PDB file of C-alpha atoms in Angstrom:
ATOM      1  CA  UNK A  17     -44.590  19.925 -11.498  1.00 37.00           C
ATOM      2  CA  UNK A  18     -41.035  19.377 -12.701  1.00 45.00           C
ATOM      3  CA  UNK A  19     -39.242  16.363 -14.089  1.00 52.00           C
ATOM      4  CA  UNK A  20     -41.607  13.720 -14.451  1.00 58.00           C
ATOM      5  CA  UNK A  21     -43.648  14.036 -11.887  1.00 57.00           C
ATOM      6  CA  UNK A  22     -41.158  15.694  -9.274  1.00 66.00           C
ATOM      7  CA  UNK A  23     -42.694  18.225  -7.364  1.00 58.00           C
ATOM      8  CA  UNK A  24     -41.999  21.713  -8.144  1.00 62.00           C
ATOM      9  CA  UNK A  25     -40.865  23.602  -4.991  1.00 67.00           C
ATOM     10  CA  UNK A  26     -37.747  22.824  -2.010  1.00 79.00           C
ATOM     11  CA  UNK A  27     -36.347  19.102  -2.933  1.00 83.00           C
ATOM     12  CA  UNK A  28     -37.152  16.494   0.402  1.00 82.00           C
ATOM     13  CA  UNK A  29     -33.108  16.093   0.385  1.00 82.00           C
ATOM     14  CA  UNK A  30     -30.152  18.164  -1.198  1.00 82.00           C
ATOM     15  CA  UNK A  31     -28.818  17.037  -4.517  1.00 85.00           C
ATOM     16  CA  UNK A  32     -24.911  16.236  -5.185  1.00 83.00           C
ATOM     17  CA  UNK A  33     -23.145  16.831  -7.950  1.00 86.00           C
ATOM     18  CA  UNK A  34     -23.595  13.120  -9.143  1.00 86.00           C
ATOM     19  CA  UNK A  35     -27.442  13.678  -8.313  1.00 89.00           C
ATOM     20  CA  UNK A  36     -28.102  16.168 -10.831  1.00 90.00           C
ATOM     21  CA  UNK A  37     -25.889  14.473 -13.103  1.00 93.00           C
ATOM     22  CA  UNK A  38     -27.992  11.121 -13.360  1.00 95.00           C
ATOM     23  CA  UNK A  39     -31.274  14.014 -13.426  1.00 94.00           C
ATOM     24  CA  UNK A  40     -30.253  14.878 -16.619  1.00 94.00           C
ATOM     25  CA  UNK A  41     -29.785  11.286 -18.331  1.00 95.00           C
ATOM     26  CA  UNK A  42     -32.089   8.695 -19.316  1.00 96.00           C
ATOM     27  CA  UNK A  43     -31.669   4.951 -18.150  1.00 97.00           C
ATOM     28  CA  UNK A  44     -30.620   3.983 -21.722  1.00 97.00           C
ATOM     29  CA  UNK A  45     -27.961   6.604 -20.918  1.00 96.00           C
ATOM     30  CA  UNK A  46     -26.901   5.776 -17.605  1.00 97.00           C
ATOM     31  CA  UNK A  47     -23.946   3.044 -16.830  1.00 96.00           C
ATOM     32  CA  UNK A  48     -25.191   0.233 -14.449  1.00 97.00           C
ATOM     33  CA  UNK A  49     -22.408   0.461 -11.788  1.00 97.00           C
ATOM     34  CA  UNK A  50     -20.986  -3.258 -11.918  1.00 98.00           C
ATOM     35  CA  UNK A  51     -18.775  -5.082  -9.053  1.00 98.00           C
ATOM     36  CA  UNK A  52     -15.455  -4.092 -10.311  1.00 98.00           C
ATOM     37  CA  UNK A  53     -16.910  -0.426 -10.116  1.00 98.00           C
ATOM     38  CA  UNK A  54     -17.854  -0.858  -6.296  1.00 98.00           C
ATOM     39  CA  UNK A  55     -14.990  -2.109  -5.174  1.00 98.00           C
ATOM     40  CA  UNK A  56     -13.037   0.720  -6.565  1.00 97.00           C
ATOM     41  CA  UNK A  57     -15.909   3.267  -5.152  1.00 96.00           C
ATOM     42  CA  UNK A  58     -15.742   1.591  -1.775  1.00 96.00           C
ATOM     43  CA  UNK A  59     -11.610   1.270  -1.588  1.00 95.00           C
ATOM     44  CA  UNK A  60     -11.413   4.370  -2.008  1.00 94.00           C
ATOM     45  CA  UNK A  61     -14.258   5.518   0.244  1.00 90.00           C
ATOM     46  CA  UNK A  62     -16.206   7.918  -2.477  1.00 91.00           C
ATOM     47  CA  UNK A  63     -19.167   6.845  -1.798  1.00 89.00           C
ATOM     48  CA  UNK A  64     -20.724  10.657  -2.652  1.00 86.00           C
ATOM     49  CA  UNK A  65     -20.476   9.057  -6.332  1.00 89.00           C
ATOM     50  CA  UNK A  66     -22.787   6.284  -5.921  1.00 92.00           C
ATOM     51  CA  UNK A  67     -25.636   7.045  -8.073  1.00 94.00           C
ATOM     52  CA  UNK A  68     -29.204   5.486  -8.524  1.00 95.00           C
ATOM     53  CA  UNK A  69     -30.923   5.134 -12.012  1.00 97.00           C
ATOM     54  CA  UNK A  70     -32.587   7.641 -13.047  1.00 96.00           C
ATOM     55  CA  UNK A  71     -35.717   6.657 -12.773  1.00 96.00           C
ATOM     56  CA  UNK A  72     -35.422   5.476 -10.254  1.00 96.00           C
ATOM     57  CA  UNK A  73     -33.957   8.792  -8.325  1.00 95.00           C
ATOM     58  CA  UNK A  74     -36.951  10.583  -9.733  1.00 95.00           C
ATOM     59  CA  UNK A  75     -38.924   8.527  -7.958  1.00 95.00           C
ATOM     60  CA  UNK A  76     -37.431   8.643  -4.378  1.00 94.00           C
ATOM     61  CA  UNK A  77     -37.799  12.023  -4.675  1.00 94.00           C
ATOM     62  CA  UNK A  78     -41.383  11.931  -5.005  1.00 93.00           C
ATOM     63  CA  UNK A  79     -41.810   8.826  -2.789  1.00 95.00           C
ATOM     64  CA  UNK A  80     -39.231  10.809   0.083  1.00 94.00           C
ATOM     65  CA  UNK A  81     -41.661  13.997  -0.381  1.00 93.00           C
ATOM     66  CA  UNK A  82     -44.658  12.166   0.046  1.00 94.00           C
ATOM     67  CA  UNK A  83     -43.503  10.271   2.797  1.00 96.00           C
ATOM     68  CA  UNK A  84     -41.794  12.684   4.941  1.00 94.00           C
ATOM     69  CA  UNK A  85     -45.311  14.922   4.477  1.00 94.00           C
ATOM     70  CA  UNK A  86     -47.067  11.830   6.193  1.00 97.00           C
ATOM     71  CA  UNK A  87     -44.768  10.641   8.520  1.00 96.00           C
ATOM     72  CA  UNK A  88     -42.911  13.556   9.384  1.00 94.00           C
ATOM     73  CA  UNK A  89     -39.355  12.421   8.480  1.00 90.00           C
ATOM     74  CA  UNK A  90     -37.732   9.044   6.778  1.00 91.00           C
ATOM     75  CA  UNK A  91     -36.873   8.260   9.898  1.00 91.00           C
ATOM     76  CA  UNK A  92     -39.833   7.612  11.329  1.00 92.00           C
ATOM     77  CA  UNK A  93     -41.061   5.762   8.387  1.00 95.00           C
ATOM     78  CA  UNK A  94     -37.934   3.168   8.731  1.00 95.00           C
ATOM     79  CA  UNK A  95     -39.192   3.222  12.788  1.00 95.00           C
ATOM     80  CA  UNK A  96     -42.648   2.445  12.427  1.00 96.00           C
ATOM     81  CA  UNK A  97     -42.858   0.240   9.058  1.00 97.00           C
ATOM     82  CA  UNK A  98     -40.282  -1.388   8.329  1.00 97.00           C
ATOM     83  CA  UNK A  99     -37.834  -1.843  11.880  1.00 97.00           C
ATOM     84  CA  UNK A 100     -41.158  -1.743  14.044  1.00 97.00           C
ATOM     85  CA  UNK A 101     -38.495  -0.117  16.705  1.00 96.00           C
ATOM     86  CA  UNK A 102     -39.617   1.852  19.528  1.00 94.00           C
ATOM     87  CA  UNK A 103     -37.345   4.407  20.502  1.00 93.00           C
ATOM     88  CA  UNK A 104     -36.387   5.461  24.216  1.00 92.00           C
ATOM     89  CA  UNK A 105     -38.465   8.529  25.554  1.00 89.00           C
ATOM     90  CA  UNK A 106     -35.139  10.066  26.787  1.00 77.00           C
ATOM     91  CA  UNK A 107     -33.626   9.724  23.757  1.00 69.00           C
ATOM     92  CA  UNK A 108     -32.381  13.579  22.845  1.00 74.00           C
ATOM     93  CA  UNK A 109     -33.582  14.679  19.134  1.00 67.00           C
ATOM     94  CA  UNK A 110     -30.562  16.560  18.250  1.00 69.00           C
ATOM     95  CA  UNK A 111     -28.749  13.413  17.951  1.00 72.00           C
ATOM     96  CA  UNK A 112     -31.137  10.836  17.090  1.00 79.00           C
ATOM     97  CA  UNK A 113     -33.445   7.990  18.372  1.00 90.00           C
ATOM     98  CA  UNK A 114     -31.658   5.565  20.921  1.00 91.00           C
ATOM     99  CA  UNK A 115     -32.796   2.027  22.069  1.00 95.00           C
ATOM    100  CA  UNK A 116     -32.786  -0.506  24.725  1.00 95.00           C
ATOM    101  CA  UNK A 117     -29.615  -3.215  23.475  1.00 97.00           C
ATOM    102  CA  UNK A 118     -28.813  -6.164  24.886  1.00 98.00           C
ATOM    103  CA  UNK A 119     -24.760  -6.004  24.024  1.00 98.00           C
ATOM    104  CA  UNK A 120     -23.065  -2.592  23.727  1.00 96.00           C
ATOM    105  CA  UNK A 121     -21.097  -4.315  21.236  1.00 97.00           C
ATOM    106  CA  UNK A 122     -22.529  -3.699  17.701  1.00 97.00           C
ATOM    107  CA  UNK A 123     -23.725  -6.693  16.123  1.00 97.00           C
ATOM    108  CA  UNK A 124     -22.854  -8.970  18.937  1.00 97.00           C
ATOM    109  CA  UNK A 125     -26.434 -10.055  19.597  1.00 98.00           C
ATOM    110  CA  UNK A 126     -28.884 -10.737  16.460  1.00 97.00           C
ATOM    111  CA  UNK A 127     -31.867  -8.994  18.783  1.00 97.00           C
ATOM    112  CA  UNK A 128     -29.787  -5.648  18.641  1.00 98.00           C
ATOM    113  CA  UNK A 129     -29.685  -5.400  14.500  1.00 98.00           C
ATOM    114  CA  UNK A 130     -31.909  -6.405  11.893  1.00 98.00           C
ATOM    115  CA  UNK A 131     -31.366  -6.983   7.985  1.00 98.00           C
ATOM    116  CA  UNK A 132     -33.751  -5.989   5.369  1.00 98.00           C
ATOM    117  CA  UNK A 133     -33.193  -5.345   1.402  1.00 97.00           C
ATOM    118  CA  UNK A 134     -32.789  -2.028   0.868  1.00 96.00           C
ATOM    119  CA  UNK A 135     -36.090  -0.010  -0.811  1.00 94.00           C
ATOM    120  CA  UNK A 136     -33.947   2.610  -3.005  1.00 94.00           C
ATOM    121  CA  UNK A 137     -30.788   0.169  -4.442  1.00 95.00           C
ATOM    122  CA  UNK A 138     -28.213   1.999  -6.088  1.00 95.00           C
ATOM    123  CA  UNK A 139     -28.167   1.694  -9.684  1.00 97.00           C
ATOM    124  CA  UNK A 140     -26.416  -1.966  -9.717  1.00 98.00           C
ATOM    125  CA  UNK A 141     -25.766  -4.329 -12.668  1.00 98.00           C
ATOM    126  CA  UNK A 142     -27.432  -7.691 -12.708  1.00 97.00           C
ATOM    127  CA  UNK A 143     -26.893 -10.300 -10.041  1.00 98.00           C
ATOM    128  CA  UNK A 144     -25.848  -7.713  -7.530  1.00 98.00           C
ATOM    129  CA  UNK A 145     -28.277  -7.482  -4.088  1.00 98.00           C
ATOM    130  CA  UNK A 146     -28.353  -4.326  -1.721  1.00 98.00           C
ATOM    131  CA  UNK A 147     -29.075  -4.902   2.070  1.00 98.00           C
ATOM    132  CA  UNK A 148     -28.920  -2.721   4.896  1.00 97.00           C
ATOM    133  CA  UNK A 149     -27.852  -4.028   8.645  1.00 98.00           C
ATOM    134  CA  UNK A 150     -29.945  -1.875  10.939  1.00 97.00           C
ATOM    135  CA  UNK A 151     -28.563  -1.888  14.461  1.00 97.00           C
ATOM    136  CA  UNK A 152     -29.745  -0.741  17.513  1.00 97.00           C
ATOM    137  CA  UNK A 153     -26.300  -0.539  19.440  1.00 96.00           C
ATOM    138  CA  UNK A 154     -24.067   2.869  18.238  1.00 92.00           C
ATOM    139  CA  UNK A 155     -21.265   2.416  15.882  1.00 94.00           C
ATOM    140  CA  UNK A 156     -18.361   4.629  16.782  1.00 92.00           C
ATOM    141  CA  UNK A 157     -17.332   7.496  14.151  1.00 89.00           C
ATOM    142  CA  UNK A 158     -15.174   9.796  13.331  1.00 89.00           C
ATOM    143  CA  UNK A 159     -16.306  13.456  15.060  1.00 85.00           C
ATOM    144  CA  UNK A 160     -14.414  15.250  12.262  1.00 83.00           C
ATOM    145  CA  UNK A 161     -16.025  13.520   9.434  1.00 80.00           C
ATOM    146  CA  UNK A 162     -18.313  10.997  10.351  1.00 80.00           C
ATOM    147  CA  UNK A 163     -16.252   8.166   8.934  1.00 86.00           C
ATOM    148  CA  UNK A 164     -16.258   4.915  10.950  1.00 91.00           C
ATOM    149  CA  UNK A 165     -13.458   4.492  13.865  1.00 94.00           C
ATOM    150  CA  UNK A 166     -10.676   1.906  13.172  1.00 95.00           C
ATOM    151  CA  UNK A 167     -12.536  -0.151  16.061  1.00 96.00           C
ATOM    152  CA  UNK A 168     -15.884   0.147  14.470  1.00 96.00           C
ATOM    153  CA  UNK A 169     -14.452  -0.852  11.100  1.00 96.00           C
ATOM    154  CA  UNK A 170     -12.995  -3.951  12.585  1.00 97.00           C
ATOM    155  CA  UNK A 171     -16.019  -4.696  14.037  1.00 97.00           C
ATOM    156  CA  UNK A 172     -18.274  -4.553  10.799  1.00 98.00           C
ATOM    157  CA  UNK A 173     -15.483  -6.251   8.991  1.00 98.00           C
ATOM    158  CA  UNK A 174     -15.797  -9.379  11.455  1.00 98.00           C
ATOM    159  CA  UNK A 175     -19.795  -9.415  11.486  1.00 98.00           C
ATOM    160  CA  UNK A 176     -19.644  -9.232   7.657  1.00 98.00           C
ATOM    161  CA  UNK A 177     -17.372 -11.940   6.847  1.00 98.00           C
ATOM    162  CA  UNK A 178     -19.135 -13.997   9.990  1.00 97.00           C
ATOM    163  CA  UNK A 179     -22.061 -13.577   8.532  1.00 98.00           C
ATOM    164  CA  UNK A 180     -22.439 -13.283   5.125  1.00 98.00           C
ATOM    165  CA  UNK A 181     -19.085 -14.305   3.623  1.00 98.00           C
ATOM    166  CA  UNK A 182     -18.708 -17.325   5.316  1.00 97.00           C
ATOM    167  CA  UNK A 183     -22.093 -18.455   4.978  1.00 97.00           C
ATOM    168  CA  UNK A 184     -21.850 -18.295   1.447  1.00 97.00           C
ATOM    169  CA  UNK A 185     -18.681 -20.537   1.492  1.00 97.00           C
ATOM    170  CA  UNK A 186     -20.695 -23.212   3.869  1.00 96.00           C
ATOM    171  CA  UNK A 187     -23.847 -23.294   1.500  1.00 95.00           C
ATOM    172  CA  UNK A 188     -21.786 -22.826  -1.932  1.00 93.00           C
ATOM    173  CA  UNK A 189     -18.625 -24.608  -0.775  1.00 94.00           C
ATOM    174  CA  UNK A 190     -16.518 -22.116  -2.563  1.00 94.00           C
ATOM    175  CA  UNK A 191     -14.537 -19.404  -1.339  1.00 96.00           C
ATOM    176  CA  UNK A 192     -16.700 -16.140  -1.540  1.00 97.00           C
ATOM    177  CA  UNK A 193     -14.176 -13.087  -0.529  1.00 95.00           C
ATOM    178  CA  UNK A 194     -14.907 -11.478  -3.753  1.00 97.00           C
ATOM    179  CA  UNK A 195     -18.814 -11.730  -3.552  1.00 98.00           C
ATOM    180  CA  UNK A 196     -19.232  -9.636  -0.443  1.00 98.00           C
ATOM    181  CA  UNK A 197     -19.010  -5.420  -0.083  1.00 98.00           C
ATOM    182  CA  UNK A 198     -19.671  -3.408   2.512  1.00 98.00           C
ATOM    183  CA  UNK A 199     -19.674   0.249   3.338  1.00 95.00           C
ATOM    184  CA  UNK A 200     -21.395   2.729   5.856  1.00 93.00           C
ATOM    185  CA  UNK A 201     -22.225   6.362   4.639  1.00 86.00           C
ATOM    186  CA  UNK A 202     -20.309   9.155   6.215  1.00 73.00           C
ATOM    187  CA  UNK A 203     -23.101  11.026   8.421  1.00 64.00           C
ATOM    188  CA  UNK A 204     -23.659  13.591   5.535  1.00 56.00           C
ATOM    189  CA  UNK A 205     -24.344  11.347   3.469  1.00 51.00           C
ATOM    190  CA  UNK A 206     -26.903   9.347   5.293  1.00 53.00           C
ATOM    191  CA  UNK A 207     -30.749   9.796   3.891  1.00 52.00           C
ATOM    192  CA  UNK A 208     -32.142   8.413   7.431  1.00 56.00           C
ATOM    193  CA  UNK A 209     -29.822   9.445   9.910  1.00 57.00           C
ATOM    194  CA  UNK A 210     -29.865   8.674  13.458  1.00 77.00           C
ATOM    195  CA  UNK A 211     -30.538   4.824  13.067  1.00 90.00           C
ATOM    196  CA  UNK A 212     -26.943   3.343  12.768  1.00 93.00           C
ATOM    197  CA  UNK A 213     -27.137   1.232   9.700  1.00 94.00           C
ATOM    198  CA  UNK A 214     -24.422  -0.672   7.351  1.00 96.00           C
ATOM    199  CA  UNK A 215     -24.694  -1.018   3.216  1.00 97.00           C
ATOM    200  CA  UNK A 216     -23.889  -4.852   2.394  1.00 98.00           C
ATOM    201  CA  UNK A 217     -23.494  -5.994  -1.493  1.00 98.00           C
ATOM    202  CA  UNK A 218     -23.878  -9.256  -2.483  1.00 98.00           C
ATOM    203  CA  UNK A 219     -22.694 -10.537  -5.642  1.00 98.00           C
ATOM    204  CA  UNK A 220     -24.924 -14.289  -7.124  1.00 97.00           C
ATOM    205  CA  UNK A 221     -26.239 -14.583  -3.478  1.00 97.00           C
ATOM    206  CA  UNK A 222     -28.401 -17.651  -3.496  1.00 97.00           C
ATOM    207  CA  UNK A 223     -32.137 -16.424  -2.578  1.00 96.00           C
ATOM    208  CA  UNK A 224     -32.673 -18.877  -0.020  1.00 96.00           C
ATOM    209  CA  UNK A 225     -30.037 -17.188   1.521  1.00 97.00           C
ATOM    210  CA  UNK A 226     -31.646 -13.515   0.840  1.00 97.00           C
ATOM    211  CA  UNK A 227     -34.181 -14.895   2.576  1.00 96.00           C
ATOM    212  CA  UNK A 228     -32.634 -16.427   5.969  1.00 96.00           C
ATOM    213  CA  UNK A 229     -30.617 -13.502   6.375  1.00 97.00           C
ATOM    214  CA  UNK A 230     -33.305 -11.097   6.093  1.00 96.00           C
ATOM    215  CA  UNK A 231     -35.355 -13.687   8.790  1.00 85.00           C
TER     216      UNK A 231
END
């Protein structure tokens, strides 16, 4: 055994630079990345240097190597307990699961996506929520990089600020521009690939809120 408690042997996921970097810190070490921080990360899409605690890293790496030795991969852990999706039997496994949608669109019809909090946050000051939009319709990307299309970026942009933004605004009756981030990992960055998903930040979000949103 390694690092408190992390298996010794192949890692369940390659290490970044930043990875190793937060490895060799404590939490009392490690800087809480705070809103101003995001926004800067997220403008200028370097999202390789979001980092989790610690802690908190050591222990998705033991959670994602027990959990890919009983279900295989993360991806069919997201499938089966916590989307309860069932993909299509044609779907090809070279380029991940696909599913029955009602609108091609992405995030045109609720049925097609679902929000839940996300398990492993980033390492996030105070006040600051992490939620993932899972969607069963395909968001267009980049084949060179894996970054999102102009369209598809448009398309997020709307559903966000529909969704969350706004609905902050109705329920707080303030304007709420600076209280909502978003971001979707370039494909190598993704720990459960295949299963389109979007990162959404919310800054003070009311948890009765938290809680309609995530149904």
């Amino acid at each position: 055994m390694l690092n408190d408690g992390i298996p010794s042997g192949p890692l369940p996921f390659k290490l970044n630079a930043a990875d190793r970097e937060v490895l060799a810190q404590t939490d009392e070490d490690f800087h809480l990345q705070t809103w101003e921080d995001l926004k800067r990360i997220i403008s200028e899409n370097r999202l390789e240097i979001l980092k989790r605690r610690p802690s908190d890293l050591k222990r998705y790496i033991i959670w994602t190597t027990a959990t890919k030795a009983e279900y295989g991969t993360i991806q069919n852990y997201i499938l089966q307990k916590r989307l309860h999706w069932t993909p299509l039997p044609s779907a090809d496994p070279s380029t991940g699961p696909a599913f029955t949608y009602n609108n091609p669109t992405p995030f045109a019809d609720p049925a097609d996506y679902k929000i839940l909090r996300n398990d492993w946050p980033y390492g996030l000051a105070p006040g600051i929520v992490h939620l993932c939009v899972w969607t069963k319709t395909p968001i267009s990307t980049r084949p060179e990089d894996g970054d999102v299309t102009p369209q598809s970026r448009e398309l997020i942009e709307f559903f966000v600020e529909r969704t969350f933004t706004r609905r902050l605004e109705e329920v707080e009756g303030t304007k709420a521009e600076d209280r909502v981030l978003w971001f979707k990992n370039w494909t190598s960055l993704q720990s459960v690939r295949g299963i389109d998903h979007v990162h959404v930040l919310l800054r003070d979000a009311p948890e009765q809120l938290l809680k309609q949103w995530m149904g």
